[in-house]
Amino acid sequence: MASEADLRARLQRASQEHLLRFCAELAPEPRAALLAQLEALEPEALRQHCQRAAAACARPPGPPPDLAARLQPLPLERVGSASEGDPQTRRLWEEEGFHQIALNKVAVLLLAGGQGTRLGVTYPKGMYQVGLPSQKTLYQLQAERIRRVEQLAGERYGTRCTVPWYIMTSEFTLEPTAKFFKEHDFFHLDPNNVIMFEQRMLPAVSFDGKAILERKDKVAMAPDGNGGLYSALEDHQILEDMERRGVEFVHVYCVDNILVRLADPLFIGFCVLRGADCGAKVVEKAYPEEPVGVVCQVDGVPQVVEYSEISPEVAQLRAPGGGLLYNAGNICNHFFTRDFLRTVTRELEPLLQPHVAVKKVPCVDEHGNPVKPLQPNGIKMEKFVFDVLPFAKNFMAFQVLREEEFSPLKNADSADRDNPSTSRRALLAQHCRWALRAGARFLDVHGAQLPEQLSLPGSAEPPAICEISPLVSYAGEGLEKYLRGREFRPPLILDEAMARELRP
């Protein structure tokens, strides 16, 4: 370990020597921990990071003045749909996706480095239960979808196949996530096919360009955003592991979407048959000001433009058909070829520009007393997974139905949207639709048939509580043999055991 004098000299070169101002007060163990943390910070990189954070934060917010003239919607030939167009074409896409899964060429990669702070919990979001009848967590739902899609592909092609699950965690989420998976026996997946790795951490920075001390003996650190994926892939030789397994195509997604379809054969097949090296699922924006990024083109190049960068006038623009001109909402759900990821990690990652997030960062005052700020006091620099879209040689977007594939869990129930209640309703409403389409009938307590409502307002409860295990149906398929012509008094919990009882 470098001496304190050496570290002080290095920090002076980075204009960050204040990080040692309480060092003399520390007992040997916390002092050693602080010095070890500081030794890992390369001086020139630290200096540039702090300067870049302060400069970026000082820039005026809002859209760049010339952005509107440079924007274009995606060309129609670069957009596919999960629900519109020729059904036969969609069947071909799905069959190609299942074929690639059966060949063991598809992996899924979960972005799970963030904490559940806005949700009001201290543990990783994937461990959260939204209040389903089964009490399943997000992690369990996702694991069971992997198992089901492996089963479906294997049955179609008469083989056993594996979809490896790569999980990018952070310093905050790795240990609890690993422990949770072990406690739950990896949800009956082979532990060798669940690969956890950790993204990098970056110092939080004050508005005047100084790294923040969280405690006297610790620099405040934060994950480098979900775009930290690309450096983490290189740090942990993840692409080499994929190559050894024969993986060619990677489905990347965020942990908090309760409706996410892992290794979606339709999406995978669409991207493969279109020759895409990079793809993104999108949903139609619900309203012009919806706070989601828009997948579009800037100077003819695909990218995601954040909602804060689009003026209200541009957001309101209409296409000839009457819908929003810029309607392709980004949902952090991506397809990449392994070759594309290799090029990004080896050549292009340094070109990614970090984004500014102004946050309330726990810190110490000038006397070393801990402070929990009531107002934002620091800057966290993040990269986003979609920052690589402009590098794609053949980018494709795939529009999916929001009610079938997107309901994020970001906030506590005190918020108006994207909370546990909206996530729970979205999943139960989806399963109720699946059951009704499969021919089930639901009865009230008096034996009268409940209305068959296939379309509901976003805030409405489904007419009947119905939860279908992912192990029984991945996307609504195969339910007729269990449900057609049968009557049920809710709640209906269709798990594997009940499916065996109902099978003709």
XYZ file of C-alpha atoms in Angstrom:
504
model
C 0.000 0.000 0.000
C 1.197 3.516 -0.780
C 2.162 5.690 2.151
C 0.009 8.544 3.356
C 2.587 11.003 2.058
C 2.491 9.452 -1.405
C -1.299 9.491 -1.440
C -1.344 13.107 -0.293
C 0.941 14.057 -3.170
C -1.249 12.185 -5.637
C -4.394 13.881 -4.303
C -2.719 17.284 -4.545
C -2.093 16.628 -8.232
C -5.792 15.887 -8.580
C -6.769 18.961 -6.471
C -8.514 16.595 -4.038
C -6.229 16.639 -0.986
C -9.255 17.529 1.224
C -10.104 13.798 1.230
C -7.358 13.312 3.832
C -8.351 16.152 6.133
C -9.647 13.815 8.859
C -7.026 11.108 8.376
C -5.033 12.010 11.486
C -8.136 11.550 13.656
C -8.850 8.006 12.492
C -8.098 4.776 14.327
C -5.731 2.378 12.492
C -8.437 0.205 10.877
C -10.648 2.936 9.362
C -7.512 4.877 8.421
C -6.216 1.866 6.489
C -9.614 1.466 4.783
C -9.584 5.099 3.653
C -6.028 4.884 2.341
C -6.854 1.685 0.443
C -9.877 3.361 -1.152
C -7.834 6.419 -2.132
C -5.015 4.302 -3.556
C -7.459 2.823 -6.064
C -8.252 6.295 -7.461
C -5.862 7.201 -10.268
C -4.973 10.911 -9.808
C -5.389 12.171 -13.375
C -8.627 10.222 -13.878
C -9.931 11.588 -10.556
C -9.023 15.156 -11.535
C -10.734 14.850 -14.904
C -13.783 13.175 -13.393
C -14.320 15.965 -10.841
C -13.708 18.741 -13.363
C -16.024 17.138 -15.908
C -18.775 16.687 -13.307
C -18.669 20.305 -12.169
C -18.541 21.626 -15.750
C -21.414 19.415 -16.894
C -23.552 20.430 -13.933
C -22.906 24.126 -14.646
C -24.279 23.868 -18.170
C -27.812 25.298 -18.485
C -30.537 22.624 -18.451
C -32.945 22.023 -21.290
C -32.637 21.100 -24.945
C -29.604 22.183 -26.969
C -30.629 25.197 -29.056
C -30.162 23.448 -32.411
C -31.504 19.997 -31.501
C -34.985 20.390 -32.994
C -33.591 20.914 -36.485
C -31.430 17.808 -36.217
C -34.148 15.407 -34.981
C -35.956 12.898 -37.153
C -38.201 9.956 -36.277
C -36.848 6.510 -37.062
C -37.417 5.442 -40.684
C -40.212 2.894 -40.989
C -37.814 0.291 -42.378
C -35.958 0.361 -39.046
C -39.044 -0.405 -36.939
C -40.829 -3.709 -36.395
C -43.946 -4.421 -34.368
C -44.984 -7.183 -31.997
C -48.686 -6.617 -32.700
C -49.142 -5.071 -36.154
C -48.423 -6.233 -39.677
C -48.337 -9.729 -41.163
C -48.968 -12.498 -38.568
C -46.980 -14.971 -40.665
C -43.933 -12.709 -40.522
C -44.234 -12.510 -36.760
C -44.411 -16.324 -36.583
C -41.185 -16.519 -38.601
C -39.482 -14.071 -36.220
C -40.610 -16.087 -33.204
C -39.509 -19.386 -34.742
C -36.073 -17.934 -35.497
C -35.795 -16.741 -31.905
C -36.661 -20.166 -30.528
C -34.184 -21.723 -32.945
C -31.338 -19.524 -31.680
C -32.302 -20.297 -28.062
C -32.334 -24.026 -28.818
C -28.825 -23.657 -30.289
C -27.645 -22.124 -26.962
C -26.788 -18.881 -28.746
C -28.905 -16.528 -26.599
C -28.102 -15.060 -23.174
C -29.916 -12.529 -21.009
C -28.148 -9.784 -19.084
C -29.808 -8.062 -16.157
C -28.851 -4.515 -15.127
C -29.220 -4.615 -11.341
C -26.650 -2.205 -9.934
C -29.040 0.419 -8.575
C -30.501 0.590 -5.097
C -34.192 0.765 -4.242
C -33.915 4.205 -2.646
C -36.865 5.782 -4.465
C -38.857 2.636 -3.748
C -38.171 3.177 -0.055
C -36.169 -0.006 0.599
C -32.532 -0.637 1.454
C -32.159 -3.855 -0.552
C -31.910 -4.525 -4.312
C -35.119 -3.997 -6.298
C -35.089 -7.546 -7.613
C -35.800 -8.805 -4.090
C -38.989 -6.738 -3.874
C -42.485 -8.249 -3.672
C -45.212 -6.059 -5.166
C -47.981 -7.960 -3.370
C -48.877 -10.725 -5.813
C -50.975 -13.597 -4.437
C -47.929 -15.862 -4.891
C -45.659 -13.364 -3.095
C -43.049 -13.838 -5.827
C -40.247 -11.308 -6.132
C -39.062 -9.717 -9.351
C -36.034 -12.028 -9.338
C -38.237 -15.114 -9.065
C -40.558 -14.019 -11.867
C -37.557 -13.432 -14.128
C -35.896 -16.729 -13.251
C -39.100 -18.624 -14.000
C -39.453 -16.895 -17.371
C -35.955 -18.087 -18.259
C -36.882 -21.642 -17.271
C -40.073 -21.504 -19.334
C -38.454 -20.103 -22.496
C -35.748 -22.790 -22.240
C -38.502 -25.409 -21.972
C -40.452 -24.033 -24.945
C -37.379 -23.914 -27.177
C -36.269 -27.358 -26.070
C -39.676 -28.887 -26.794
C -39.784 -27.355 -30.274
C -36.377 -28.684 -31.245
C -36.139 -31.838 -29.154
C -33.119 -30.705 -27.188
C -32.007 -29.411 -23.817
C -30.894 -25.810 -23.992
C -29.610 -23.125 -21.670
C -30.115 -19.362 -21.539
C -27.274 -18.072 -19.329
C -28.286 -15.265 -16.960
C -25.653 -12.567 -16.498
C -26.423 -10.146 -13.666
C -24.550 -6.854 -13.391
C -24.561 -5.712 -9.784
C -22.742 -2.970 -7.897
C -20.908 -2.605 -4.620
C -24.332 -2.049 -3.041
C -26.205 -4.963 -4.605
C -23.727 -7.793 -5.239
C -23.606 -9.308 -1.756
C -27.357 -9.189 -0.977
C -28.221 -10.435 -4.467
C -25.800 -13.361 -4.279
C -27.080 -14.258 -0.809
C -30.717 -14.042 -1.946
C -30.114 -16.365 -4.889
C -28.333 -18.906 -2.698
C -31.113 -18.812 -0.100
C -33.648 -19.532 -2.862
C -31.609 -22.271 -4.541
C -31.143 -20.032 -7.603
C -34.863 -20.520 -8.282
C -34.019 -23.990 -9.633
C -31.642 -22.669 -12.275
C -28.171 -24.187 -12.542
C -25.909 -21.862 -10.484
C -23.203 -22.307 -13.120
C -25.495 -20.500 -15.558
C -26.122 -17.514 -13.276
C -23.103 -15.233 -13.550
C -22.930 -12.175 -11.297
C -20.392 -9.414 -11.812
C -19.851 -5.938 -10.446
C -19.815 -2.582 -12.193
C -17.374 0.178 -11.365
C -17.981 2.902 -8.813
C -17.219 6.609 -9.239
C -16.814 9.339 -6.587
C -19.750 11.664 -6.046
C -18.682 15.265 -6.631
C -19.744 18.583 -5.087
C -20.910 21.457 -7.257
C -17.480 23.072 -6.963
C -15.673 20.005 -8.288
C -14.584 18.295 -5.067
C -15.032 14.580 -4.350
C -17.397 14.149 -1.397
C -16.521 12.411 1.847
C -19.417 10.242 2.990
C -17.678 9.656 6.321
C -14.337 10.712 7.707
C -12.964 7.391 6.475
C -14.888 6.908 3.222
C -15.289 8.680 -0.097
C -18.903 8.802 -1.318
C -19.116 6.466 -4.318
C -21.911 5.642 -6.740
C -22.334 3.093 -9.555
C -21.325 4.484 -12.944
C -24.824 4.044 -14.416
C -26.196 1.148 -16.401
C -23.860 2.198 -19.209
C -21.095 1.037 -16.891
C -21.997 -2.326 -18.391
C -19.398 -1.950 -21.131
C -16.385 -1.423 -18.886
C -17.693 -4.119 -16.505
C -17.896 -6.629 -19.377
C -14.205 -6.005 -20.002
C -13.217 -5.927 -16.317
C -14.714 -9.364 -15.659
C -14.094 -11.066 -19.033
C -17.820 -11.602 -19.502
C -17.628 -11.622 -23.290
C -14.961 -14.315 -23.097
C -17.331 -16.378 -20.945
C -20.092 -15.866 -23.522
C -17.774 -16.969 -26.305
C -16.877 -20.166 -24.440
C -20.579 -20.931 -24.103
C -21.296 -20.201 -27.765
C -23.486 -17.174 -27.035
C -23.917 -14.889 -30.043
C -26.929 -12.748 -29.044
C -27.564 -10.919 -25.768
C -30.869 -9.574 -24.440
C -30.171 -6.743 -21.958
C -32.865 -5.368 -19.647
C -33.468 -3.471 -16.398
C -34.487 -5.197 -13.198
C -37.560 -3.105 -12.401
C -39.940 -4.001 -15.249
C -42.362 -6.596 -13.888
C -43.600 -7.489 -17.404
C -40.196 -8.020 -19.026
C -39.976 -11.021 -21.370
C -36.497 -12.438 -20.965
C -34.887 -13.820 -24.125
C -38.088 -12.890 -25.964
C -38.053 -15.177 -29.025
C -40.069 -12.691 -31.086
C -37.620 -9.841 -30.422
C -34.537 -12.043 -30.794
C -35.794 -13.521 -34.061
C -36.761 -10.118 -35.465
C -33.295 -8.704 -34.768
C -31.465 -11.787 -36.085
C -33.458 -11.980 -39.326
C -33.056 -8.238 -39.896
C -29.297 -8.544 -39.389
C -29.295 -6.095 -36.475
C -26.179 -5.632 -34.390
C -28.112 -3.497 -31.897
C -31.842 -3.308 -31.195
C -34.245 -1.693 -28.752
C -37.788 -2.429 -27.687
C -39.960 0.685 -27.581
C -43.492 1.500 -26.473
C -45.754 4.205 -27.818
C -45.557 7.247 -25.571
C -48.688 7.657 -23.471
C -48.705 11.462 -23.812
C -46.319 14.098 -25.197
C -44.753 15.056 -21.853
C -44.282 11.493 -20.593
C -40.859 11.400 -18.877
C -39.264 8.705 -21.036
C -36.455 9.014 -23.529
C -37.332 8.894 -27.209
C -35.646 6.557 -29.682
C -35.147 8.617 -32.824
C -32.404 9.924 -35.100
C -30.111 12.900 -34.587
C -28.227 13.955 -37.702
C -29.413 10.707 -39.271
C -27.902 8.552 -36.502
C -30.058 6.497 -34.080
C -29.961 7.460 -30.440
C -32.091 7.986 -27.352
C -32.876 11.624 -26.639
C -33.851 12.269 -23.032
C -37.281 13.810 -22.441
C -35.644 16.813 -20.750
C -33.763 17.575 -23.970
C -36.898 17.728 -26.146
C -38.793 21.013 -26.163
C -42.555 20.946 -25.456
C -43.177 22.137 -29.006
C -41.262 19.223 -30.525
C -42.835 16.730 -28.103
C -46.296 17.827 -29.293
C -45.584 17.348 -33.016
C -47.920 14.952 -34.815
C -47.288 12.463 -37.607
C -49.579 12.400 -40.675
C -51.639 9.608 -39.093
C -52.392 11.731 -36.029
C -50.097 10.027 -33.527
C -47.061 11.647 -31.945
C -44.193 12.151 -34.380
C -41.685 11.218 -31.679
C -43.599 8.369 -30.067
C -40.988 5.622 -29.602
C -40.510 5.524 -25.834
C -37.322 3.875 -24.609
C -37.840 1.107 -22.002
C -34.223 -0.034 -21.477
C -34.688 -3.336 -23.257
C -31.989 -4.110 -25.812
C -30.603 -6.678 -28.224
C -26.870 -6.809 -28.940
C -24.695 -9.174 -30.870
C -21.646 -10.343 -28.968
C -19.466 -8.978 -31.777
C -20.995 -5.522 -31.343
C -20.379 -5.624 -27.591
C -16.787 -6.679 -28.274
C -16.250 -3.648 -30.510
C -17.787 -1.333 -27.908
C -15.698 -2.638 -25.029
C -12.402 -2.666 -26.929
C -12.707 0.468 -29.044
C -15.706 2.684 -28.354
C -16.351 2.767 -24.589
C -14.008 5.759 -23.988
C -16.113 7.783 -26.431
C -19.276 7.467 -24.339
C -20.153 10.793 -22.726
C -21.286 10.633 -19.077
C -24.577 12.185 -17.974
C -25.180 14.346 -14.911
C -27.437 13.240 -12.063
C -27.860 15.787 -9.251
C -28.512 13.895 -6.017
C -28.719 14.172 -2.233
C -25.409 12.610 -1.185
C -24.782 11.761 2.499
C -21.633 13.582 3.580
C -19.763 15.136 6.513
C -19.605 18.797 7.488
C -16.402 20.761 8.092
C -16.115 19.166 11.543
C -16.598 15.613 10.288
C -20.170 15.273 11.573
C -22.465 13.144 9.360
C -25.044 15.050 7.317
C -28.087 13.744 5.464
C -28.860 16.639 3.117
C -32.442 17.741 2.543
C -31.551 19.251 -0.836
C -29.339 17.949 -3.661
C -25.726 18.638 -2.840
C -23.737 16.500 -5.225
C -23.237 15.162 -8.709
C -23.174 11.543 -9.772
C -21.812 10.925 -13.254
C -23.464 8.081 -15.116
C -23.288 6.419 -18.489
C -26.384 4.860 -19.999
C -26.660 1.517 -21.739
C -28.307 3.176 -24.752
C -25.347 5.517 -25.315
C -23.950 2.977 -27.792
C -26.854 3.198 -30.259
C -25.058 5.718 -32.517
C -22.242 3.176 -33.029
C -24.554 0.519 -34.474
C -24.135 -0.377 -38.133
C -27.656 -1.787 -38.351
C -29.914 -0.562 -35.541
C -33.510 -1.821 -35.351
C -36.370 -0.805 -33.056
C -39.209 -3.140 -32.077
C -42.486 -1.655 -30.900
C -44.360 -3.608 -28.237
C -47.614 -3.038 -26.382
C -47.123 -1.249 -23.085
C -49.842 -3.268 -21.339
C -48.080 -6.494 -22.317
C -44.435 -5.612 -21.755
C -43.746 -2.474 -19.725
C -44.646 -1.538 -16.176
C -41.615 -0.232 -14.284
C -41.251 -0.259 -10.512
C -39.445 2.918 -9.494
C -41.341 4.639 -6.687
C -43.051 3.932 -3.394
C -46.856 3.710 -3.321
C -47.018 7.365 -2.267
C -46.153 8.302 -5.873
C -48.788 8.525 -8.599
C -47.177 6.090 -11.020
C -44.549 3.377 -11.438
C -45.146 2.063 -7.927
C -45.834 -1.379 -6.415
C -49.588 -1.026 -6.929
C -49.313 -0.111 -10.617
C -46.849 -2.958 -11.200
C -49.069 -5.480 -9.436
C -52.154 -4.319 -11.333
C -50.311 -4.499 -14.650
C -49.296 -8.124 -14.124
C -52.652 -9.284 -12.742
C -54.549 -7.482 -15.516
C -52.321 -9.142 -18.108
C -52.934 -12.591 -16.604
C -56.675 -11.952 -16.426
C -56.653 -11.074 -20.146
C -54.718 -14.249 -20.922
C -57.200 -16.366 -18.958
C -60.244 -14.781 -20.608
C -58.755 -15.215 -24.085
C -58.074 -18.858 -23.239
C -61.775 -19.354 -22.508
C -61.922 -19.084 -18.713
C -65.002 -17.617 -17.042
C -64.892 -15.885 -13.681
C -67.798 -15.880 -11.221
C -68.596 -13.534 -8.364
C -69.485 -14.726 -4.850
C -73.114 -15.255 -5.946
C -72.162 -17.415 -8.924
C -72.884 -14.725 -11.545
C -70.372 -14.384 -14.377
C -68.066 -11.384 -14.076
C -67.735 -9.089 -17.112
C -65.078 -10.100 -19.623
C -63.060 -6.874 -19.691
C -60.042 -7.311 -21.935
C -59.158 -3.619 -21.917
C -58.901 -1.616 -18.702
C -57.855 1.927 -17.768
C -54.353 1.970 -16.316
C -55.544 2.615 -12.759
C -58.387 0.067 -12.771
C -58.256 -3.242 -10.956
C -58.820 -6.310 -13.172
C -62.314 -7.828 -12.935
C -60.866 -10.963 -11.327
C -57.645 -11.673 -9.455
C -55.717 -14.124 -11.598
C -52.015 -14.943 -11.412
C -50.422 -17.375 -13.863
C -47.000 -18.791 -13.078
C -44.342 -18.117 -15.738
C -43.612 -21.840 -15.477
C -47.087 -22.484 -16.906
C -47.144 -19.774 -19.589
C -44.438 -17.404 -20.813
C -46.612 -15.038 -22.861
C -50.158 -16.416 -22.667
C -49.470 -19.508 -24.752
C -50.902 -22.942 -24.018
C -53.571 -21.926 -21.517
C -56.604 -23.221 -23.407
C -56.020 -26.818 -22.308
C -56.315 -25.747 -18.669
C -58.933 -23.013 -18.807
C -61.272 -23.287 -21.802
C -64.877 -23.705 -20.715
C -64.034 -23.731 -17.002
C -65.520 -21.458 -14.346
C -63.485 -20.051 -11.468
C -64.196 -18.000 -8.393
C -61.234 -15.624 -7.948
C -58.539 -15.616 -6.969
C -57.207 -18.028 -9.579
C -53.564 -18.935 -8.930
C -52.522 -21.086 -11.870
C -49.234 -22.636 -10.805
C -47.645 -25.890 -11.944
C -49.537 -27.985 -9.384
C -52.925 -26.585 -10.404
C -52.035 -26.943 -14.087
C -51.429 -30.686 -13.505
C -54.839 -30.968 -11.856
C -56.593 -29.132 -14.704
C -54.818 -30.899 -17.550
C -57.346 -32.991 -19.517
